[in-house]
PDB file of C-alpha atoms in Angstrom:
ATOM      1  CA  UNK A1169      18.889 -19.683  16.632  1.00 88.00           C
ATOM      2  CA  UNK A1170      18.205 -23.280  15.412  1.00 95.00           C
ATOM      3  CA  UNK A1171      16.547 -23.495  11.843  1.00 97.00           C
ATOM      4  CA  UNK A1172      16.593 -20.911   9.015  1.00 98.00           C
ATOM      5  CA  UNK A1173      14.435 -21.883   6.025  1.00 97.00           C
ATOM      6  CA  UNK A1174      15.915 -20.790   2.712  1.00 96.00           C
ATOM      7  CA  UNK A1175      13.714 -21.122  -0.384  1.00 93.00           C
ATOM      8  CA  UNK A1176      15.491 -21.815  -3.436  1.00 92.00           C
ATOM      9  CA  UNK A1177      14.784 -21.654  -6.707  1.00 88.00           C
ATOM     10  CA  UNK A1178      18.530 -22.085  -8.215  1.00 89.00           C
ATOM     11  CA  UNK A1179      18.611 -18.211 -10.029  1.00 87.00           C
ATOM     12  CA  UNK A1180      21.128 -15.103  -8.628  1.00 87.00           C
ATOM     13  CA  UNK A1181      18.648 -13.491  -6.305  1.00 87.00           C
ATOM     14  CA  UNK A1182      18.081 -17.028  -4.407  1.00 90.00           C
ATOM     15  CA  UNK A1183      21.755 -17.632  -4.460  1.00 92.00           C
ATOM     16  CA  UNK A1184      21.930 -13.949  -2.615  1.00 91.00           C
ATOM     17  CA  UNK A1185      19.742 -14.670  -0.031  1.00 92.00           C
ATOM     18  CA  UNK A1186      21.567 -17.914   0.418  1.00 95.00           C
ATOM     19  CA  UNK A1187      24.778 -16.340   0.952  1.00 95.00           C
ATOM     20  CA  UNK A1188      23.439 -14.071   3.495  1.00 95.00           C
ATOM     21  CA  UNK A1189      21.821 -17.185   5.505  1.00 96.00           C
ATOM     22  CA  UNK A1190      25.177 -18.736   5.333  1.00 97.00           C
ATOM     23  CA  UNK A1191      26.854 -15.564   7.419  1.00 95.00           C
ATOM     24  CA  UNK A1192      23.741 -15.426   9.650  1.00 96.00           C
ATOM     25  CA  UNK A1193      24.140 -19.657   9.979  1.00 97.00           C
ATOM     26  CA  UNK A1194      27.970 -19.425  10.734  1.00 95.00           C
ATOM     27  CA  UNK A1195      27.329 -17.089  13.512  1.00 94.00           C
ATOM     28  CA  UNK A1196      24.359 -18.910  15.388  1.00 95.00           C
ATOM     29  CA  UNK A1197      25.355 -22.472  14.406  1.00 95.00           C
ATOM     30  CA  UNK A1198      21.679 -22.622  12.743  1.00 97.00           C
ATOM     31  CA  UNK A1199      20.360 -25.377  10.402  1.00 97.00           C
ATOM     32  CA  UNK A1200      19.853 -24.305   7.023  1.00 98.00           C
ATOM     33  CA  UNK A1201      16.564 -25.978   5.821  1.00 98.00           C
ATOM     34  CA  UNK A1202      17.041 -25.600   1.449  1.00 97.00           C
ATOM     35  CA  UNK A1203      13.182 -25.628   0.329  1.00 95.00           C
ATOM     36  CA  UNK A1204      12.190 -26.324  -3.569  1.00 93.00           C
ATOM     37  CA  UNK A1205       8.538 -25.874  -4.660  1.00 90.00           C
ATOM     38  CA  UNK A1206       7.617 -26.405  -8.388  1.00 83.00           C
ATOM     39  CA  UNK A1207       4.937 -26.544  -9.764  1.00 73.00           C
ATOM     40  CA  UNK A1208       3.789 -26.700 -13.956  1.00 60.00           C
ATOM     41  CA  UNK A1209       1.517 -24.179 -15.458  1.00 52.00           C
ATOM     42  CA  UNK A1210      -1.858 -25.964 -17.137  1.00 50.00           C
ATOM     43  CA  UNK A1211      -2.025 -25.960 -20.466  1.00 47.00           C
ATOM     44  CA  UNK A1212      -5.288 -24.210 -20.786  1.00 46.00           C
ATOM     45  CA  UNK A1213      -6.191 -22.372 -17.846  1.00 45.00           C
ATOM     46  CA  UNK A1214     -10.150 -23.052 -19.238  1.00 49.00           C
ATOM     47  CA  UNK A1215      -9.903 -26.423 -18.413  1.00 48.00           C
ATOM     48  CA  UNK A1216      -7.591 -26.832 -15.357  1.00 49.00           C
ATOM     49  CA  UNK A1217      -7.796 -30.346 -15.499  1.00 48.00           C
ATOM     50  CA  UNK A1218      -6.095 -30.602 -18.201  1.00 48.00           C
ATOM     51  CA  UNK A1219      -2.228 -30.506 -16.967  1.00 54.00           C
ATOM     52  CA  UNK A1220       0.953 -31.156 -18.536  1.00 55.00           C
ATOM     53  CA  UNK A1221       2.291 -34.792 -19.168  1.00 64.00           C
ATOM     54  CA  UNK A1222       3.067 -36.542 -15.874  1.00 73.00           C
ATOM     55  CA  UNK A1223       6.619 -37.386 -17.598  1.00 76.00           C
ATOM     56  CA  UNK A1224       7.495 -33.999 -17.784  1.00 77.00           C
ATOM     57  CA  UNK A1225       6.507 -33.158 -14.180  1.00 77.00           C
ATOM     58  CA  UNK A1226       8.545 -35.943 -13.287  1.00 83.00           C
ATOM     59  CA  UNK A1227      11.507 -34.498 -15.082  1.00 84.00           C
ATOM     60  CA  UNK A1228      10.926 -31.553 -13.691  1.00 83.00           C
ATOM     61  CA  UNK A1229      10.527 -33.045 -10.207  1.00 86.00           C
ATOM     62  CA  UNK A1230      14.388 -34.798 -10.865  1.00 88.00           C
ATOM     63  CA  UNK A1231      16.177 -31.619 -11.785  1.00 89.00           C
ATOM     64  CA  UNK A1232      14.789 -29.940  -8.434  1.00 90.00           C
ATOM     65  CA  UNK A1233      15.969 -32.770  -6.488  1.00 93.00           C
ATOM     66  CA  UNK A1234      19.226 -32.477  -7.914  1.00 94.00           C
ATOM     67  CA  UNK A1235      19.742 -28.854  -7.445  1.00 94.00           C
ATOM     68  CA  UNK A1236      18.938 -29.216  -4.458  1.00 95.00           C
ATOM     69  CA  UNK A1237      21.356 -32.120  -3.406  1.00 96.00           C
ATOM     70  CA  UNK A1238      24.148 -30.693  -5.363  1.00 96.00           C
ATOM     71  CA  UNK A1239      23.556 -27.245  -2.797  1.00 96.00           C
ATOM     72  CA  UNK A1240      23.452 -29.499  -0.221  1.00 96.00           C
ATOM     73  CA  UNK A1241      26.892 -31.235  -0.382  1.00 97.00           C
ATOM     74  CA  UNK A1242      28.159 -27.767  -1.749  1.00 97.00           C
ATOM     75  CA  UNK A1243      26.757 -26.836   2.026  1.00 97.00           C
ATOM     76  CA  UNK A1244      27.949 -29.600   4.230  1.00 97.00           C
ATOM     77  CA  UNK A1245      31.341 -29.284   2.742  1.00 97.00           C
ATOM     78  CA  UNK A1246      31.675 -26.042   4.485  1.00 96.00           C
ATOM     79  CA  UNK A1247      30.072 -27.573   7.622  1.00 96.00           C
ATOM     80  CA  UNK A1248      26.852 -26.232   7.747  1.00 97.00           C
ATOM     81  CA  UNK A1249      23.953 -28.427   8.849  1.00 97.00           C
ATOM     82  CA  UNK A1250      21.941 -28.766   6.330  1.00 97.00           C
ATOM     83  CA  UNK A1251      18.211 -30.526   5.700  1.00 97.00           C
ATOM     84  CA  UNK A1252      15.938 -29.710   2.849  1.00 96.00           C
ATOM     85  CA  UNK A1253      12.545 -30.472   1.173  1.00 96.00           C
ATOM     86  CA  UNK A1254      11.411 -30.927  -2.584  1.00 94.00           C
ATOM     87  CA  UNK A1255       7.966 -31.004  -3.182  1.00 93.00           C
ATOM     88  CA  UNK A1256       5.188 -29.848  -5.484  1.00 89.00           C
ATOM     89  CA  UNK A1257       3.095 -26.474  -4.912  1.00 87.00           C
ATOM     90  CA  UNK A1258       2.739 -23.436  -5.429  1.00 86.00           C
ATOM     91  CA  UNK A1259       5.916 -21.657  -3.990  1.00 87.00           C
ATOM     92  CA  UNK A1260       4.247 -18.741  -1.304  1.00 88.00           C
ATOM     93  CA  UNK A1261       1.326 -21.199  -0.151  1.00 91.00           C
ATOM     94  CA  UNK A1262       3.920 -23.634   0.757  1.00 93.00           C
ATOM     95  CA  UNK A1263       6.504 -21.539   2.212  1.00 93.00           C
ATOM     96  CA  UNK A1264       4.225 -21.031   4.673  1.00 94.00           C
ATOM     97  CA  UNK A1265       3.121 -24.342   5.626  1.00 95.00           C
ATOM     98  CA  UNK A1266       6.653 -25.283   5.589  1.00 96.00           C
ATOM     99  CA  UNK A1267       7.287 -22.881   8.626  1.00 96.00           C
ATOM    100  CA  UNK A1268       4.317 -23.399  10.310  1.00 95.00           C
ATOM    101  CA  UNK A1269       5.261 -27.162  10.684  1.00 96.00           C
ATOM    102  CA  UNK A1270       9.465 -26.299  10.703  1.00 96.00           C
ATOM    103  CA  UNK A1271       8.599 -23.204  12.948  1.00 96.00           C
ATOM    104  CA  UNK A1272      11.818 -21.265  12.017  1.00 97.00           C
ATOM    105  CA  UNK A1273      13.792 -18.739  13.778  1.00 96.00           C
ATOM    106  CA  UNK A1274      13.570 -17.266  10.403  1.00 97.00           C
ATOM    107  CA  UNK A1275      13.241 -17.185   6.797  1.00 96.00           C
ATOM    108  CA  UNK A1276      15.511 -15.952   3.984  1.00 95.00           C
ATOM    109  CA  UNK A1277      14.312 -15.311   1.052  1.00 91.00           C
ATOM    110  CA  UNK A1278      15.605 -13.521  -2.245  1.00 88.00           C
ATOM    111  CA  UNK A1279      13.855 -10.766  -3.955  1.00 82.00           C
ATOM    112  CA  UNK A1280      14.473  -9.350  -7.811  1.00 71.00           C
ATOM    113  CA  UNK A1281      13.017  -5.659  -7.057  1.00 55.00           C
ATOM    114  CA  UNK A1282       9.729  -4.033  -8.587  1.00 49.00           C
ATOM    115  CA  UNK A1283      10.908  -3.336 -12.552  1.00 45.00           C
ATOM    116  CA  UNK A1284       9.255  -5.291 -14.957  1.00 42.00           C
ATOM    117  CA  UNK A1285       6.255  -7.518 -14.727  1.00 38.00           C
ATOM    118  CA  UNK A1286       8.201 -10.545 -13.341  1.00 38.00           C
ATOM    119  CA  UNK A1287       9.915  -8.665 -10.832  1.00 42.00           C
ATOM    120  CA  UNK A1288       6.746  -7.490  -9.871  1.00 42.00           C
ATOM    121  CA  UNK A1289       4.920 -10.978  -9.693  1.00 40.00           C
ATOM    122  CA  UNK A1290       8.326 -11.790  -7.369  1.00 45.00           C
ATOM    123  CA  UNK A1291       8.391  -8.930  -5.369  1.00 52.00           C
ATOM    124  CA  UNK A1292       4.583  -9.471  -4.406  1.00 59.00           C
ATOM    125  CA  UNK A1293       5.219 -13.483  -3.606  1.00 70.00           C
ATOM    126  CA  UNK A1294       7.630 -12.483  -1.080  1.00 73.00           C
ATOM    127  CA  UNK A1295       5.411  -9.544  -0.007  1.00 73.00           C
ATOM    128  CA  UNK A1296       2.837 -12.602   0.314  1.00 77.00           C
ATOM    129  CA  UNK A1297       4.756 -14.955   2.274  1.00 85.00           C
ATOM    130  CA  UNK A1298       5.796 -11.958   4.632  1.00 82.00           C
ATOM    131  CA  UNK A1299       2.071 -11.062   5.282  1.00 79.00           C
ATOM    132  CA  UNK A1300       1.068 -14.589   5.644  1.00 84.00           C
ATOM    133  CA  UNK A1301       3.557 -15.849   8.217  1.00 87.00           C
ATOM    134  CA  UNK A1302       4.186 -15.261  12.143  1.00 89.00           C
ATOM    135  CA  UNK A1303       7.758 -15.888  11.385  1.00 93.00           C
ATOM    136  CA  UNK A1304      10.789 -13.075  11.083  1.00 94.00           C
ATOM    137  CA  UNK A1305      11.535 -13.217   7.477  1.00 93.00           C
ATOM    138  CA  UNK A1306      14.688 -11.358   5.914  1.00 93.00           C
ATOM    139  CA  UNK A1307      13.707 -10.244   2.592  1.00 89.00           C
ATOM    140  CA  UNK A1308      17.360 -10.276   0.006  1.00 90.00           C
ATOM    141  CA  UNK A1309      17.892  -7.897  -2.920  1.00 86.00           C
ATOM    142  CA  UNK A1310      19.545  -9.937  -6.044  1.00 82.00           C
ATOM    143  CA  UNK A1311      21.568  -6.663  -6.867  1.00 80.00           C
ATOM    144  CA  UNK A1312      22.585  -5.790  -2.726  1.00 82.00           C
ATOM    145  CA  UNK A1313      26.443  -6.370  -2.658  1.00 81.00           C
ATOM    146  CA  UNK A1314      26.855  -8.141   1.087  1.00 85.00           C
ATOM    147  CA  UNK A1315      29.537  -8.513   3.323  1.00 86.00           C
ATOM    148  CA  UNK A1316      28.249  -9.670   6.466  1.00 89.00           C
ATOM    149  CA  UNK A1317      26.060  -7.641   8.609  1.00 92.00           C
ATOM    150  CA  UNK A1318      27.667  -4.975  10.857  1.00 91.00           C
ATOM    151  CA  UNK A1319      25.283  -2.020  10.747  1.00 91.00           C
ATOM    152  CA  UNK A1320      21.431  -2.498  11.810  1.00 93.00           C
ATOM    153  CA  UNK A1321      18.936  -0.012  11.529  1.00 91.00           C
ATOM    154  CA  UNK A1322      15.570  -0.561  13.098  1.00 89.00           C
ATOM    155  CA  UNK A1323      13.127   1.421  11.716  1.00 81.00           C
ATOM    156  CA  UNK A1324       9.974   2.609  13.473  1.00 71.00           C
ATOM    157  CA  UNK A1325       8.346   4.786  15.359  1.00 66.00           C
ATOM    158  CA  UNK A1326       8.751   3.600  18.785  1.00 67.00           C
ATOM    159  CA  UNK A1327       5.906   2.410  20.924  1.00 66.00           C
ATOM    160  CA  UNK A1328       5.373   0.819  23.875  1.00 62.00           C
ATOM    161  CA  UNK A1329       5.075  -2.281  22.071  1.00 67.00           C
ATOM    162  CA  UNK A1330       8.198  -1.811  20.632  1.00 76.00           C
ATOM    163  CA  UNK A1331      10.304  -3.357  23.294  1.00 81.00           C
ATOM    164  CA  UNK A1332       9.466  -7.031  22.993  1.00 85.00           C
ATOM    165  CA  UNK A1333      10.853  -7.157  19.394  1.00 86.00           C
ATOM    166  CA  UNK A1334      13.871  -4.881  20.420  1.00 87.00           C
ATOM    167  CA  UNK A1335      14.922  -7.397  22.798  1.00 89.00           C
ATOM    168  CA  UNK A1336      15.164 -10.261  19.914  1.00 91.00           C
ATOM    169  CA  UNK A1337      16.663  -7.501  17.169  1.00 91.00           C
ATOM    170  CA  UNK A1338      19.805  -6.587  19.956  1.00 90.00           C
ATOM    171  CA  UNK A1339      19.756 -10.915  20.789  1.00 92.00           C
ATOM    172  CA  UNK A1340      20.321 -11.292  16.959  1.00 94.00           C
ATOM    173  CA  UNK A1341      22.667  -8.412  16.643  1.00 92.00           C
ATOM    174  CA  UNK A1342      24.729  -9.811  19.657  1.00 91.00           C
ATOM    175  CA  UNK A1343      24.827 -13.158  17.604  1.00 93.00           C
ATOM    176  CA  UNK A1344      26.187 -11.613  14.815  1.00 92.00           C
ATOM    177  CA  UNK A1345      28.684  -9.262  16.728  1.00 90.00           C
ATOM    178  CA  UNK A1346      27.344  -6.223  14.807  1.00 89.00           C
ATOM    179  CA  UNK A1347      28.870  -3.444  15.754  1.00 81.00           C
ATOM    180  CA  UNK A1348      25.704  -1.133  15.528  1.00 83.00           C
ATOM    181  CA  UNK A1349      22.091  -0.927  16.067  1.00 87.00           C
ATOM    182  CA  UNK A1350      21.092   2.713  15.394  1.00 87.00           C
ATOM    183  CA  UNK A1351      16.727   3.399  16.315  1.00 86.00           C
ATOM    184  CA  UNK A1352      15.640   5.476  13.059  1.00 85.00           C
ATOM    185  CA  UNK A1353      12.628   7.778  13.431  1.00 81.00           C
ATOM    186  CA  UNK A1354      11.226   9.546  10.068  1.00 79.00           C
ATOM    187  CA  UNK A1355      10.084  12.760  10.271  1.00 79.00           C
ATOM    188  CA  UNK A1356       7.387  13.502   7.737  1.00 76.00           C
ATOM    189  CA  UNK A1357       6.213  16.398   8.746  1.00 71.00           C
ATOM    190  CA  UNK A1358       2.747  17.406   9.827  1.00 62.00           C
ATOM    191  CA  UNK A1359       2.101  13.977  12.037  1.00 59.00           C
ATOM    192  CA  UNK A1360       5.516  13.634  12.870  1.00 61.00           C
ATOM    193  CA  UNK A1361       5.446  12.794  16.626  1.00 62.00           C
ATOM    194  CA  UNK A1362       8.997  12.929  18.746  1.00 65.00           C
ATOM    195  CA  UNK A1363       9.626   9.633  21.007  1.00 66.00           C
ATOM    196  CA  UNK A1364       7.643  10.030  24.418  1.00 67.00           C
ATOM    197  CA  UNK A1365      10.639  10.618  27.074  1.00 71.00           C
ATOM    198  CA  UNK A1366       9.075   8.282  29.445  1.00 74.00           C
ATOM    199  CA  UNK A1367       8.980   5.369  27.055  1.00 74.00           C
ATOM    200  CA  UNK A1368      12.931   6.108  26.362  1.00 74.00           C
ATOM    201  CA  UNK A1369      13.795   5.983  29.758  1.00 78.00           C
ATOM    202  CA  UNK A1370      12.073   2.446  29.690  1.00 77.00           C
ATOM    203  CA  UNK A1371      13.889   1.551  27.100  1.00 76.00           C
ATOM    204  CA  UNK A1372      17.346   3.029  28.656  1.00 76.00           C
ATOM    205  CA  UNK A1373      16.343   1.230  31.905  1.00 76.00           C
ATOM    206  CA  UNK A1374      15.584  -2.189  29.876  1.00 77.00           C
ATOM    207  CA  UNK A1375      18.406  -2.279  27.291  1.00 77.00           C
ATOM    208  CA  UNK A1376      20.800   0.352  28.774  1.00 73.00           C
ATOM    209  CA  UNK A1377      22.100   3.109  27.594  1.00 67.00           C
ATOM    210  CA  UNK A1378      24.847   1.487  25.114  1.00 73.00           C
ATOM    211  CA  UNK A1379      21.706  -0.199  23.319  1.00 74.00           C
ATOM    212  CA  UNK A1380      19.657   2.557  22.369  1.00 73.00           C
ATOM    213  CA  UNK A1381      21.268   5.201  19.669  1.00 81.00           C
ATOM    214  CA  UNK A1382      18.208   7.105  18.322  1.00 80.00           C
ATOM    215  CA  UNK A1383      18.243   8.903  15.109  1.00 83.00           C
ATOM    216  CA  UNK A1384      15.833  10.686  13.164  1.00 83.00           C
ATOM    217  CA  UNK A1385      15.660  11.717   9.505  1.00 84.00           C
ATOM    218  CA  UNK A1386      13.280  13.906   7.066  1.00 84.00           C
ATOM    219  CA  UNK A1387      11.582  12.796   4.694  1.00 79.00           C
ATOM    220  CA  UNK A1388       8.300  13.241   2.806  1.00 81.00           C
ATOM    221  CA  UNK A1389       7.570   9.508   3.379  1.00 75.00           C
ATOM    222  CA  UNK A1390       9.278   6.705   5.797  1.00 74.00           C
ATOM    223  CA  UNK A1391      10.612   5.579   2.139  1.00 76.00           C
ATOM    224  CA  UNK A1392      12.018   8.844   1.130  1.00 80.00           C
ATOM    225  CA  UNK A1393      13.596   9.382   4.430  1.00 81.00           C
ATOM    226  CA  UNK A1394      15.381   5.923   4.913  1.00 83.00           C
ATOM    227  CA  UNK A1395      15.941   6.337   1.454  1.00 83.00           C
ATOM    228  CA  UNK A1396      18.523   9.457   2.162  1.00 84.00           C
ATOM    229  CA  UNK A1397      19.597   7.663   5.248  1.00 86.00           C
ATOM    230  CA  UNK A1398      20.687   5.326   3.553  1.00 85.00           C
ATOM    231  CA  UNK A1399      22.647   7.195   0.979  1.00 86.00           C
ATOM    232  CA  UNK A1400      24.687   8.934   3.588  1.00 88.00           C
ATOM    233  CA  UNK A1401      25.487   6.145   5.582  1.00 87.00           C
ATOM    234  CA  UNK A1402      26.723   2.254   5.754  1.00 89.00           C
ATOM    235  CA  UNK A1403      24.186   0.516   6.574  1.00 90.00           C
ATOM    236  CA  UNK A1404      23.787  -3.683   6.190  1.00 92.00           C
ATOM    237  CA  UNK A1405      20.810  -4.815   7.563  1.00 93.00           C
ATOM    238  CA  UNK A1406      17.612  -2.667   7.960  1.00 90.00           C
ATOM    239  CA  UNK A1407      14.714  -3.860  10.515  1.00 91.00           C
ATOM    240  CA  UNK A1408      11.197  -3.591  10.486  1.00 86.00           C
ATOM    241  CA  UNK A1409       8.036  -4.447  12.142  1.00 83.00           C
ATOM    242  CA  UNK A1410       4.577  -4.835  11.019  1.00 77.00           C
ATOM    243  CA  UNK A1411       1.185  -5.324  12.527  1.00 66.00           C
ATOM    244  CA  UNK A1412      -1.475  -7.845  11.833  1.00 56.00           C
ATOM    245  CA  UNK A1413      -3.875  -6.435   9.216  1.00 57.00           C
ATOM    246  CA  UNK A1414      -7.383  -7.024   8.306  1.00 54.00           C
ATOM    247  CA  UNK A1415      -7.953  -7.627   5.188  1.00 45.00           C
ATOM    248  CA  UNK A1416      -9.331  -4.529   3.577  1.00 44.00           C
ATOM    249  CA  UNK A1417      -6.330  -2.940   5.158  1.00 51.00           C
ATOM    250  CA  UNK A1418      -4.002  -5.715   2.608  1.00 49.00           C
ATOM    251  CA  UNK A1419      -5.756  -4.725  -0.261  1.00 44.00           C
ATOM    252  CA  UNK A1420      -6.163  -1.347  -0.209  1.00 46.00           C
ATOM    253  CA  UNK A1421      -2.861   0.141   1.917  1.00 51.00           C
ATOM    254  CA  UNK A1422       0.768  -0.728   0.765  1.00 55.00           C
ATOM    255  CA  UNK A1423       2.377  -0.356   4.289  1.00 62.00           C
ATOM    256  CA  UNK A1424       5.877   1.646   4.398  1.00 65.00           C
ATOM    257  CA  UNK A1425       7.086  -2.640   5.447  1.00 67.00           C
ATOM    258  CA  UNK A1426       6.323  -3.471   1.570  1.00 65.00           C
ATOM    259  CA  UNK A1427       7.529  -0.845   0.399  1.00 67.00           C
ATOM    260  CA  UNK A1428      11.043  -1.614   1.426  1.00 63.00           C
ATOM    261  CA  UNK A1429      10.818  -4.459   0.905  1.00 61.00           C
ATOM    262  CA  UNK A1430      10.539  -4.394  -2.038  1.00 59.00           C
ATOM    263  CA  UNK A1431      12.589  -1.658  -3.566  1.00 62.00           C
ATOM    264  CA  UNK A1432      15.627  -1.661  -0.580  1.00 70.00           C
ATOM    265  CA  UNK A1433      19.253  -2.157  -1.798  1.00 79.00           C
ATOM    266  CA  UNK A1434      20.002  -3.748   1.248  1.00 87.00           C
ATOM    267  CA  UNK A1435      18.615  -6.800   3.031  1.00 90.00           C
ATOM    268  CA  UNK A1436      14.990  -6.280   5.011  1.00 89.00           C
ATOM    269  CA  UNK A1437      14.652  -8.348   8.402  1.00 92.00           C
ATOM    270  CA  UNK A1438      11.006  -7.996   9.432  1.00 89.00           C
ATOM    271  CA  UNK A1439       9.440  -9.025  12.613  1.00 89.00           C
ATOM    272  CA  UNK A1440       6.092  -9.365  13.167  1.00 83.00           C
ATOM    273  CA  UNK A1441       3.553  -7.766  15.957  1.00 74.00           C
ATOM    274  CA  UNK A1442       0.628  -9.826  17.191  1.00 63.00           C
TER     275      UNK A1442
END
């Protein structure tokens, strides 16, 4: 791993995710790249070119550059590489230019829940940048206590698929020398399906047996059963993937992916499928 962006807006739940890039970056020797995106709101949104004073922009382009050298030196004094970018946009459209042109191993990013309308309007950015980019993106609760990662649990229902983004999930979890990666399949019922034998014994033959520790739980959704998984056992870092989706699929179906990220407890790595 050689680059981990980390956007920052200087509040508790982007100090979080920083904290958890810093374990992640201490383990792979990454870069952390610190990003800062501001932008003002227009004074009347009927007349957009009408904007706020260019003083105050600049003002508010000074204290961002600040923060973000005073995080910096905090950083490097603990010997972590560290490069960063200040600029002016909205936050989600440039997130993901900055990793198209960056191209990550992954991105960090903190998350305040779904309660209240600002959590909501967070919760959705990050939901945004995660639809948006190609690039594994671990999504950080503000209110998740963390103490490095140890226990992974990947959730899906296995596929063939599957295996390519198994084989970076049990690279990563080597990096980090956790201790386990448990396979979680949710049973909701009717359309539950049980893992095809043959497809285990492919995995078995690719990973080995030590890899691959499949579990399943019951639930009446994939949320409700991680959700009890999770209650009953210690769990640090949970895994998911997600397919490309049109975009009628975007608007009108919240995949189980948003849904935990959004409302988990504990830190969401999610890799994408092309």
């Amino acid at each position: 791993m050689q680059t981990i962006i980390v956007p920052t807006d200087f509040s508790d739940a982007a100090d979080n995710a920083l904290k958890v890039a810093k374990t992640i970056a201490l383990k792979t020797k990454a870069t952390i790249h610190l990003a800062n995106f501001y932008s003002l709101p227009m004074s009347d949104y009927s007349y957009p070119e009408i904007s706020m004073p260019s003083e105050i922009l600049k003002q508010v382009a000074d204290a961002a550059k600040i923060e973000i050298e005073k995080l910096t030196l905090a950083l490097q004094s603990e010997g972590f590489m560290v490069v960063s970018t200040v600029a002016m946009g909205f936050p989600t459209d440039e997130i993901i230019d900055l990793a198209n042109k960056v191209k990550p191993d992954l991105i960090v990013m903190g998350t305040t829940g779904a309660t209240g309308i600002i959590n909501k309007v967070i919760g959705s950015n990050a939901a945004h940048v995660m639809q948006k980019t190609d690039y594994p993106i671990m999504l950080v609760p503000q209110d998740c206590t963390f103490d490095g990662i140890h226990n992974i649990v990947y959730l899906a229902e296995l596929r063939e698929d599957d295996t390519p983004i198994l084989s970076k999930l049990f690279d990563f979890a080597d990096a980090l020398e956790a201790q386990h990666v448990r396979l979680l399949n949710v049973n909701t019922g009717f359309f539950f399906q049980a893992i095809d034998e043959q497809l285990m014994l492919k995995l078995d033959n690719t990973f080995g047996l030590e890899k691959i520790k499949l579990e399943t739980v019951n639930g009446a959704d994939t949320k409700d059963g991680i959700d009890h998984y999770l209650e009953k056992h210690l769990v640090d870092l949970v895994v998911m993937s997600t397919h490309k989706k049109t975009l009628l699929e975007r608007i009108f179906v919240r995949s189980n992916t948003n849904k935990m990220a959004l409302y988990s407890k504990v830190p969401v790595l999610v890799y994408h499928k092309s």
